[in-house]
């Protein structure tokens, strides 16, 4: 076997088998992500359509959904009759975070207005397809926006969640070939320090959040509490580590 020859992992073999594609060999697919080969990925127990216009949802991001579900449920429990909370999934890609959130809060869907946005029209087509197949009756609006630029300020946001590009530019070329050569760079590159878009979003968000609004972000392991406080001094910031003790998520609230 040559140094660069691919060998399917058990996960990849299982995915191919479930898709009826067990006959494919590593030579057939090269370094393509198997999720793009089969056209879908399982995330939070749901089957999401994916293609090379969207980032493949990672299992680590399922924890972000769990964190937001808890926040949303707390706010829902405080609602008066007829009230709703407004949730925004920014840079949604395949729609995995927002759609999974609504699915898990199924009994409370009528109490949530969900906005899903992305700068990429191609990604939004994928998100729309996933929403129609997975939560067809949900109260959801999907539209194109560069972060919050197309959101209306008279529609305050209670929970803003985002898994924006956060990988520092200099590290992109060191990523595995299946990532850097196939997944959209638009969904990976977070600028020199990985905080370019996160910083821009936090700057915009204070104009849209309710007074007790919450922002949940996925961040790079290299991002520190001090860095986030520096780019967003108007907020209270808390970092949550993953099960490997890497910085992974940030909970951000207005002071």
Short mmCIF file of C-alpha atoms in Angstrom, two decimals:
data_model
loop_
_atom_site.label_atom_id
_atom_site.label_comp_id
_atom_site.label_asym_id
_atom_site.label_seq_id
_atom_site.Cartn_x
_atom_site.Cartn_y
_atom_site.Cartn_z
CA UNK A 1 0.00 0.00 0.00
CA UNK A 2 1.41 3.41 -0.91
CA UNK A 3 1.69 6.12 1.74
CA UNK A 4 -1.27 8.13 0.41
CA UNK A 5 -3.57 5.23 -0.42
CA UNK A 6 -6.89 5.50 1.33
CA UNK A 7 -8.41 2.81 3.53
CA UNK A 8 -12.06 3.12 4.50
CA UNK A 9 -12.75 3.46 8.22
CA UNK A 10 -15.50 1.30 9.79
CA UNK A 11 -17.73 4.40 9.84
CA UNK A 12 -17.15 4.97 6.13
CA UNK A 13 -17.81 1.31 5.34
CA UNK A 14 -21.06 1.45 7.29
CA UNK A 15 -22.18 4.64 5.53
CA UNK A 16 -21.48 3.13 2.12
CA UNK A 17 -23.35 -0.04 3.06
CA UNK A 18 -26.38 1.91 4.27
CA UNK A 19 -26.40 3.80 0.98
CA UNK A 20 -26.14 0.59 -1.07
CA UNK A 21 -22.67 1.57 -2.26
CA UNK A 22 -20.55 -1.18 -0.68
CA UNK A 23 -19.12 -1.98 -4.10
CA UNK A 24 -17.17 1.28 -4.18
CA UNK A 25 -13.45 1.10 -3.44
CA UNK A 26 -11.04 3.80 -2.20
CA UNK A 27 -9.76 4.00 -5.77
CA UNK A 28 -13.30 4.81 -6.94
CA UNK A 29 -13.79 7.77 -4.61
CA UNK A 30 -10.26 9.08 -4.09
CA UNK A 31 -10.11 11.42 -1.11
CA UNK A 32 -13.72 12.62 -1.37
CA UNK A 33 -15.57 12.70 1.94
CA UNK A 34 -17.85 9.67 2.06
CA UNK A 35 -20.73 11.93 3.08
CA UNK A 36 -20.51 13.67 -0.28
CA UNK A 37 -20.30 10.33 -2.06
CA UNK A 38 -23.51 9.03 -0.46
CA UNK A 39 -25.14 12.48 -0.43
CA UNK A 40 -26.13 12.59 3.23
CA UNK A 41 -24.91 12.54 6.81
CA UNK A 42 -26.59 11.61 10.08
CA UNK A 43 -26.69 14.44 12.59
CA UNK A 44 -28.69 14.45 15.84
CA UNK A 45 -30.44 11.31 14.61
CA UNK A 46 -31.64 12.94 11.38
CA UNK A 47 -30.48 12.31 7.83
CA UNK A 48 -29.30 15.58 6.27
CA UNK A 49 -28.64 16.00 2.58
CA UNK A 50 -25.14 17.35 1.93
CA UNK A 51 -23.11 18.19 -1.15
CA UNK A 52 -19.86 20.10 -1.78
CA UNK A 53 -21.64 23.47 -1.39
CA UNK A 54 -22.04 22.89 2.37
CA UNK A 55 -19.79 21.89 5.24
CA UNK A 56 -20.38 18.38 6.51
CA UNK A 57 -21.92 18.62 10.02
CA UNK A 58 -19.62 17.13 12.64
CA UNK A 59 -20.61 15.06 15.62
CA UNK A 60 -19.00 17.65 17.94
CA UNK A 61 -21.59 20.18 16.82
CA UNK A 62 -24.39 17.98 18.15
CA UNK A 63 -23.37 19.21 21.60
CA UNK A 64 -23.98 22.80 20.46
CA UNK A 65 -27.55 21.78 19.61
CA UNK A 66 -27.95 20.26 23.09
CA UNK A 67 -26.75 23.48 24.71
CA UNK A 68 -29.12 25.62 22.66
CA UNK A 69 -32.04 23.25 23.33
CA UNK A 70 -31.56 23.81 27.08
CA UNK A 71 -31.45 27.58 26.62
CA UNK A 72 -34.52 27.54 24.39
CA UNK A 73 -36.50 25.34 26.75
CA UNK A 74 -35.75 27.66 29.66
CA UNK A 75 -37.03 30.65 27.68
CA UNK A 76 -40.08 28.75 26.43
CA UNK A 77 -41.02 27.88 30.00
CA UNK A 78 -41.17 31.60 30.82
CA UNK A 79 -43.44 32.54 27.92
CA UNK A 80 -46.87 34.00 28.47
CA UNK A 81 -49.81 32.61 26.42
CA UNK A 82 -49.49 33.58 22.77
CA UNK A 83 -45.82 34.55 23.02
CA UNK A 84 -42.94 33.05 21.01
CA UNK A 85 -39.18 33.13 21.16
CA UNK A 86 -37.17 34.06 18.09
CA UNK A 87 -34.14 31.94 17.20
CA UNK A 88 -31.62 32.60 14.42
CA UNK A 89 -29.20 30.07 12.90
CA UNK A 90 -26.55 32.15 11.12
CA UNK A 91 -24.32 30.65 8.42
CA UNK A 92 -26.52 27.58 8.48
CA UNK A 93 -24.99 25.56 5.63
CA UNK A 94 -27.10 22.39 5.43
CA UNK A 95 -29.45 23.72 8.11
CA UNK A 96 -28.33 21.03 10.56
CA UNK A 97 -28.23 23.13 13.73
CA UNK A 98 -31.51 25.00 13.34
CA UNK A 99 -33.47 22.05 11.98
CA UNK A 100 -32.16 19.72 14.70
CA UNK A 101 -33.09 22.28 17.34
CA UNK A 102 -36.69 22.48 16.15
CA UNK A 103 -36.92 18.72 15.81
CA UNK A 104 -35.74 18.18 19.38
CA UNK A 105 -38.17 20.84 20.66
CA UNK A 106 -41.00 19.26 18.68
CA UNK A 107 -43.70 19.83 21.28
CA UNK A 108 -42.77 23.50 21.42
CA UNK A 109 -42.44 24.30 17.71
CA UNK A 110 -45.48 26.55 17.80
CA UNK A 111 -43.64 28.64 20.40
CA UNK A 112 -40.56 29.26 18.25
CA UNK A 113 -39.97 31.45 15.21
CA UNK A 114 -36.81 30.16 13.53
CA UNK A 115 -34.78 32.14 11.03
CA UNK A 116 -32.14 30.29 9.02
CA UNK A 117 -29.67 32.24 6.90
CA UNK A 118 -26.49 31.84 4.89
CA UNK A 119 -24.51 34.00 2.49
CA UNK A 120 -24.41 31.14 -0.05
CA UNK A 121 -27.51 30.64 -2.26
CA UNK A 122 -26.36 27.10 -3.02
CA UNK A 123 -26.15 26.26 0.67
CA UNK A 124 -29.62 27.68 1.23
CA UNK A 125 -31.02 25.34 -1.43
CA UNK A 126 -29.64 22.42 0.57
CA UNK A 127 -31.03 23.83 3.83
CA UNK A 128 -34.44 24.35 2.21
CA UNK A 129 -34.51 20.75 1.00
CA UNK A 130 -33.59 19.47 4.45
CA UNK A 131 -36.20 21.65 6.16
CA UNK A 132 -38.94 20.50 3.80
CA UNK A 133 -38.12 16.83 4.35
CA UNK A 134 -37.35 16.87 8.09
CA UNK A 135 -39.61 19.56 9.62
CA UNK A 136 -42.19 20.30 6.89
CA UNK A 137 -44.74 21.97 9.19
CA UNK A 138 -42.31 24.05 11.24
CA UNK A 139 -42.45 27.81 11.68
CA UNK A 140 -39.27 28.65 9.79
CA UNK A 141 -37.98 31.34 7.44
CA UNK A 142 -34.93 30.68 5.24
CA UNK A 143 -33.19 33.53 3.46
CA UNK A 144 -29.86 34.83 2.20
CA UNK A 145 -27.92 37.16 4.45
CA UNK A 146 -24.32 38.16 5.08
CA UNK A 147 -24.45 37.45 8.81
CA UNK A 148 -27.23 39.75 10.14
CA UNK A 149 -27.25 42.29 7.31
CA UNK A 150 -30.67 41.23 5.98
CA UNK A 151 -32.35 40.74 9.34
CA UNK A 152 -35.00 43.23 10.45
CA UNK A 153 -34.21 45.14 13.61
CA UNK A 154 -37.89 45.22 14.56
CA UNK A 155 -37.71 41.41 14.99
CA UNK A 156 -35.50 41.05 18.09
CA UNK A 157 -33.64 37.76 18.47
CA UNK A 158 -33.82 35.78 21.72
CA UNK A 159 -31.26 33.12 20.77
CA UNK A 160 -28.61 33.52 18.10
CA UNK A 161 -26.56 30.44 17.21
CA UNK A 162 -23.78 30.07 14.70
CA UNK A 163 -21.08 27.68 13.59
CA UNK A 164 -19.20 30.19 11.45
CA UNK A 165 -15.86 29.60 9.70
CA UNK A 166 -13.35 29.72 12.56
CA UNK A 167 -10.18 28.01 11.33
CA UNK A 168 -7.23 30.43 11.08
CA UNK A 169 -6.25 30.92 7.42
CA UNK A 170 -2.71 29.67 7.94
CA UNK A 171 -3.96 26.29 9.12
CA UNK A 172 -6.22 25.55 6.15
CA UNK A 173 -3.47 23.99 4.07
CA UNK A 174 -2.55 21.65 6.93
CA UNK A 175 -6.04 20.16 7.06
CA UNK A 176 -6.71 16.68 5.74
CA UNK A 177 -7.11 16.51 1.96
CA UNK A 178 -10.71 15.33 2.34
CA UNK A 179 -11.47 18.64 4.06
CA UNK A 180 -9.31 21.30 2.40
CA UNK A 181 -9.73 19.96 -1.14
CA UNK A 182 -13.45 19.16 -1.05
CA UNK A 183 -15.35 21.12 1.59
CA UNK A 184 -16.17 24.76 0.76
CA UNK A 185 -13.38 27.10 1.83
CA UNK A 186 -16.05 29.74 2.44
CA UNK A 187 -17.26 27.57 5.33
CA UNK A 188 -13.78 26.91 6.78
CA UNK A 189 -11.59 30.01 6.59
CA UNK A 190 -12.05 32.33 9.56
CA UNK A 191 -9.34 34.81 8.60
CA UNK A 192 -5.91 35.33 10.12
CA UNK A 193 -6.93 34.50 13.69
CA UNK A 194 -10.11 32.56 12.93
CA UNK A 195 -12.23 35.31 14.48
CA UNK A 196 -12.93 37.52 11.47
CA UNK A 197 -16.58 36.57 11.01
CA UNK A 198 -17.23 35.89 14.69
CA UNK A 199 -16.02 39.41 15.50
CA UNK A 200 -18.25 40.91 12.81
CA UNK A 201 -21.26 38.94 14.00
CA UNK A 202 -20.79 40.00 17.62
CA UNK A 203 -20.47 43.61 16.55
CA UNK A 204 -23.79 43.40 14.69
CA UNK A 205 -25.64 41.25 17.21
CA UNK A 206 -26.05 43.83 19.95
CA UNK A 207 -28.45 45.71 17.66
CA UNK A 208 -30.67 42.65 17.20
CA UNK A 209 -30.68 40.75 20.48
CA UNK A 210 -33.40 41.11 23.08
CA UNK A 211 -32.17 42.51 26.43
CA UNK A 212 -31.81 38.96 27.78
CA UNK A 213 -30.74 37.45 24.47
CA UNK A 214 -28.11 34.71 24.24
CA UNK A 215 -25.52 33.93 21.57
CA UNK A 216 -24.14 30.40 21.21
CA UNK A 217 -21.06 29.92 19.02
CA UNK A 218 -18.79 27.07 18.04
CA UNK A 219 -15.18 28.24 18.20
CA UNK A 220 -11.69 26.95 17.45
CA UNK A 221 -9.77 25.19 20.21
CA UNK A 222 -7.12 27.92 19.94
CA UNK A 223 -9.57 30.68 20.81
CA UNK A 224 -9.32 31.92 24.37
CA UNK A 225 -11.69 33.66 26.75
CA UNK A 226 -9.46 36.75 26.68
CA UNK A 227 -9.55 36.93 22.87
CA UNK A 228 -13.34 36.79 22.84
CA UNK A 229 -13.60 39.40 25.59
CA UNK A 230 -11.25 41.64 23.63
CA UNK A 231 -13.31 41.54 20.42
CA UNK A 232 -16.61 41.76 22.30
CA UNK A 233 -16.12 43.92 25.43
CA UNK A 234 -19.86 44.71 25.58
CA UNK A 235 -20.71 41.07 26.38
CA UNK A 236 -20.40 38.54 29.16
CA UNK A 237 -18.51 35.55 27.73
CA UNK A 238 -18.30 31.97 28.95
CA UNK A 239 -16.33 29.20 27.22
CA UNK A 240 -17.46 25.56 27.32
CA UNK A 241 -14.91 22.82 26.72
CA UNK A 242 -15.58 19.55 24.94
CA UNK A 243 -14.93 16.10 26.41
CA UNK A 244 -11.26 16.38 25.45
CA UNK A 245 -10.94 19.63 27.43
CA UNK A 246 -10.57 21.73 24.28
CA UNK A 247 -12.29 25.10 24.03
CA UNK A 248 -15.26 24.39 21.76
CA UNK A 249 -18.26 26.63 22.42
CA UNK A 250 -18.92 30.13 23.67
CA UNK A 251 -22.02 31.42 25.44
CA UNK A 252 -22.28 35.18 25.06
CA UNK A 253 -24.77 37.54 26.69
CA UNK A 254 -25.16 41.32 26.82
CA UNK A 255 -23.72 42.86 29.98
#
